[in-house]
Structures are given as C-alpha cells and as structure tokens.
mmCIF file of C-alpha atoms in Angstrom:
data_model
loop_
_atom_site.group_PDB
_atom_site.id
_atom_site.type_symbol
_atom_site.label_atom_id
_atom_site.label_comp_id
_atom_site.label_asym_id
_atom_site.label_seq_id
_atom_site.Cartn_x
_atom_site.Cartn_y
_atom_site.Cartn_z
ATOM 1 C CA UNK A 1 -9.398 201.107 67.554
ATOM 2 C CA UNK A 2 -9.173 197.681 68.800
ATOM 3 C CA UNK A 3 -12.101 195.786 68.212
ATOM 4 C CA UNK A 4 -14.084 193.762 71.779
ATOM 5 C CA UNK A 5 -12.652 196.753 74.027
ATOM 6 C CA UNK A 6 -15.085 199.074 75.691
ATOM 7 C CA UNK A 7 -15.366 201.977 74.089
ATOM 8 C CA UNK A 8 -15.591 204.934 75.728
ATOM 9 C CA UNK A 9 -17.221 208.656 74.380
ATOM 10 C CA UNK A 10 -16.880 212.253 74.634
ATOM 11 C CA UNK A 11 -18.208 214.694 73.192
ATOM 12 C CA UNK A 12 -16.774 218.424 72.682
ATOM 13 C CA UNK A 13 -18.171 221.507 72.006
ATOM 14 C CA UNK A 14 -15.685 223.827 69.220
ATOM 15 C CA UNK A 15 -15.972 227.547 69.215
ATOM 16 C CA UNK A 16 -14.173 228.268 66.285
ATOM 17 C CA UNK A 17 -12.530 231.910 65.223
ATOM 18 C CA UNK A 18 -14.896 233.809 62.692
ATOM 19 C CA UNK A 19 -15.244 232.583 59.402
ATOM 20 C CA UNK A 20 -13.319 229.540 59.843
ATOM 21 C CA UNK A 21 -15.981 226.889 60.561
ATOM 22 C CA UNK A 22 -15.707 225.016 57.229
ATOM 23 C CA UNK A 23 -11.940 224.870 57.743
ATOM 24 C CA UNK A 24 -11.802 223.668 61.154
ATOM 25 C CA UNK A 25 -14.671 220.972 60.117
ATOM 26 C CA UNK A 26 -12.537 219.587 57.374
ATOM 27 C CA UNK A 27 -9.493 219.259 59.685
ATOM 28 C CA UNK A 28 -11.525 217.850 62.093
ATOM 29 C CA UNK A 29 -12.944 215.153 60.007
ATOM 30 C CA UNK A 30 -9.312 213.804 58.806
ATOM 31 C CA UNK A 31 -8.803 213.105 63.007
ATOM 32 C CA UNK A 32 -8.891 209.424 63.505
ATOM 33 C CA UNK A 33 -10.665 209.021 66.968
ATOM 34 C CA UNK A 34 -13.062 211.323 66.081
ATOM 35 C CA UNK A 35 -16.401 209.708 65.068
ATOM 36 C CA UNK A 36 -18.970 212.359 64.440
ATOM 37 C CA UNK A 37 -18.124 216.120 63.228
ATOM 38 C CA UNK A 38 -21.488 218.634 63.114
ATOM 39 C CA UNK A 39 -21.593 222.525 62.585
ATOM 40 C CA UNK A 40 -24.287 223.633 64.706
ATOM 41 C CA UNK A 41 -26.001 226.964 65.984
ATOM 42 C CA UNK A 42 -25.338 228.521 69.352
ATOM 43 C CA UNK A 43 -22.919 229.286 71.364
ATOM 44 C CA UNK A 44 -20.465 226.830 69.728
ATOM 45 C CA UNK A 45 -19.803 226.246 66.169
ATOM 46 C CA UNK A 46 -18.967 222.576 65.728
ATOM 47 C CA UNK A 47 -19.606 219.518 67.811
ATOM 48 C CA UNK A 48 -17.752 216.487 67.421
ATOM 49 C CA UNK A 49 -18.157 212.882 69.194
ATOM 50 C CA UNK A 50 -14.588 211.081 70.120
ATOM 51 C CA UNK A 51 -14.639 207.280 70.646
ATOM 52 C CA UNK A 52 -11.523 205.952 73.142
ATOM 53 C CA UNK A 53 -10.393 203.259 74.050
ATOM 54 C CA UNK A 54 -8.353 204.655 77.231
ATOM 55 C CA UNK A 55 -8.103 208.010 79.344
ATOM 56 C CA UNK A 56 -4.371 208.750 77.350
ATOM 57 C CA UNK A 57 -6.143 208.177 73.843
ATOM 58 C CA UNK A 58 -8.912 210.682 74.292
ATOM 59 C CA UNK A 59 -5.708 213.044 75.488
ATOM 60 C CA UNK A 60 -4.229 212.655 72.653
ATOM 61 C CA UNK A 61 -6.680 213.269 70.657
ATOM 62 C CA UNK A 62 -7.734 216.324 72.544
ATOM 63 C CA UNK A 63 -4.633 217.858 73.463
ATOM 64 C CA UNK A 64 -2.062 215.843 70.652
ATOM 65 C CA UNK A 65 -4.431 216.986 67.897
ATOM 66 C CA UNK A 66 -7.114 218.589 68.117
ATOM 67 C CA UNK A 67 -4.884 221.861 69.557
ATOM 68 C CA UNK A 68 -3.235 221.531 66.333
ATOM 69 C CA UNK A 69 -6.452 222.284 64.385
ATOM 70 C CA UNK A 70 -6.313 226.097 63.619
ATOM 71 C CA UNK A 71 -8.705 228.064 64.289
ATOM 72 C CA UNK A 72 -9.688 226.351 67.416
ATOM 73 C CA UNK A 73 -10.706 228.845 69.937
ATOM 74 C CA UNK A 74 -12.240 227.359 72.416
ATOM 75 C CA UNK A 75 -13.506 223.125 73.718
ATOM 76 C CA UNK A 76 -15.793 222.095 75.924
ATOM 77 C CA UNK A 77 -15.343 218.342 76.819
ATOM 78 C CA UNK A 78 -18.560 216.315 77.621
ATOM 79 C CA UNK A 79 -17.826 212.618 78.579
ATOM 80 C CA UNK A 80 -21.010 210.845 77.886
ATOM 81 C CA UNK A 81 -22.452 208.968 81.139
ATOM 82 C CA UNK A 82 -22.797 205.129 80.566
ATOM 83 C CA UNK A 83 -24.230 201.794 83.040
ATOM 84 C CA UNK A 84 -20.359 201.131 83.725
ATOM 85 C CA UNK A 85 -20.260 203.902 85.636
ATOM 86 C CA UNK A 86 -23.484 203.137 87.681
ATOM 87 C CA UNK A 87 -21.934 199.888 87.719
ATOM 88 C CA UNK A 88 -19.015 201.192 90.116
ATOM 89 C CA UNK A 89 -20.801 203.369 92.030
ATOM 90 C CA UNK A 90 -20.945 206.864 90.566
ATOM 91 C CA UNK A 91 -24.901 208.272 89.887
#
C-alpha cells in the first residue's frame, strides 16, 4: 500500500461453513489488504479489518479474493465512518 495516501477501512463480518473456521482464518491471514483477522463468537465466525487505498482495491480484495477463500459462506461489509466524510457533508 502506498505510503502518504489516505487509507481507507472496512471491516467484514465471515460466517464460515461448520468446522472450517481455522481454515478460512489461515487463508485469510495470507490476503495482503487485509490487516486484522479475529475468530469471534456470535452470529459470525471471523472478523477481519481491510485497509484500501481506493473503492476498486477493497473490490478486489472482497470480491477478487476473498470469494476465493473456501469455506466462505457468508460477508457482511462494514466501512468504518471517518472526519473525511463529515468533512464532505455526510453525518
């Protein structure tokens, strides 16, 4: 990632197929945009944090890669909520 850009951040919410948590983790970990990888309890199994640079990075990295993770059932995409976009008048 190119250093003195804004980054940007997302984070999404796994559900993974049964029994493959650890699996899916350690794929997700060798992913280069993402950040942050965490198995959690609930109604998800893993959350990870991506860090972007553009709108067509975090697509690739969501769509590009991540959907060829297996055992990937189901994302839910969070992008975090900074000043910039107070800034240009959204919130």
């Amino acid at each position: 990632m190119a250093s003195g850009a804004a980054t940007k951040v997302a984070w999404v919410l796994i559900e993974v197929e049964p029994g493959m948590e650890r699996e899916v983790y350690q794929q997700l970990l060798e992913l280069e945009n993402i950040t942050e990888t965490h198995i959690v309890f609930g109604p998800k199994d893993i959350v990870v944090k991506i860090e972007f640079l553009s709108e067509r990075e975090m697509t690739e990295t969501l769509i590009g890669k991540m959907r060829m993770v297996s055992g990937i059932k189901d994302t839910t995409t969070c992008l975090l909520y900074t000043s910039d976009a107070a800034d240009e008048g959204i919130g």
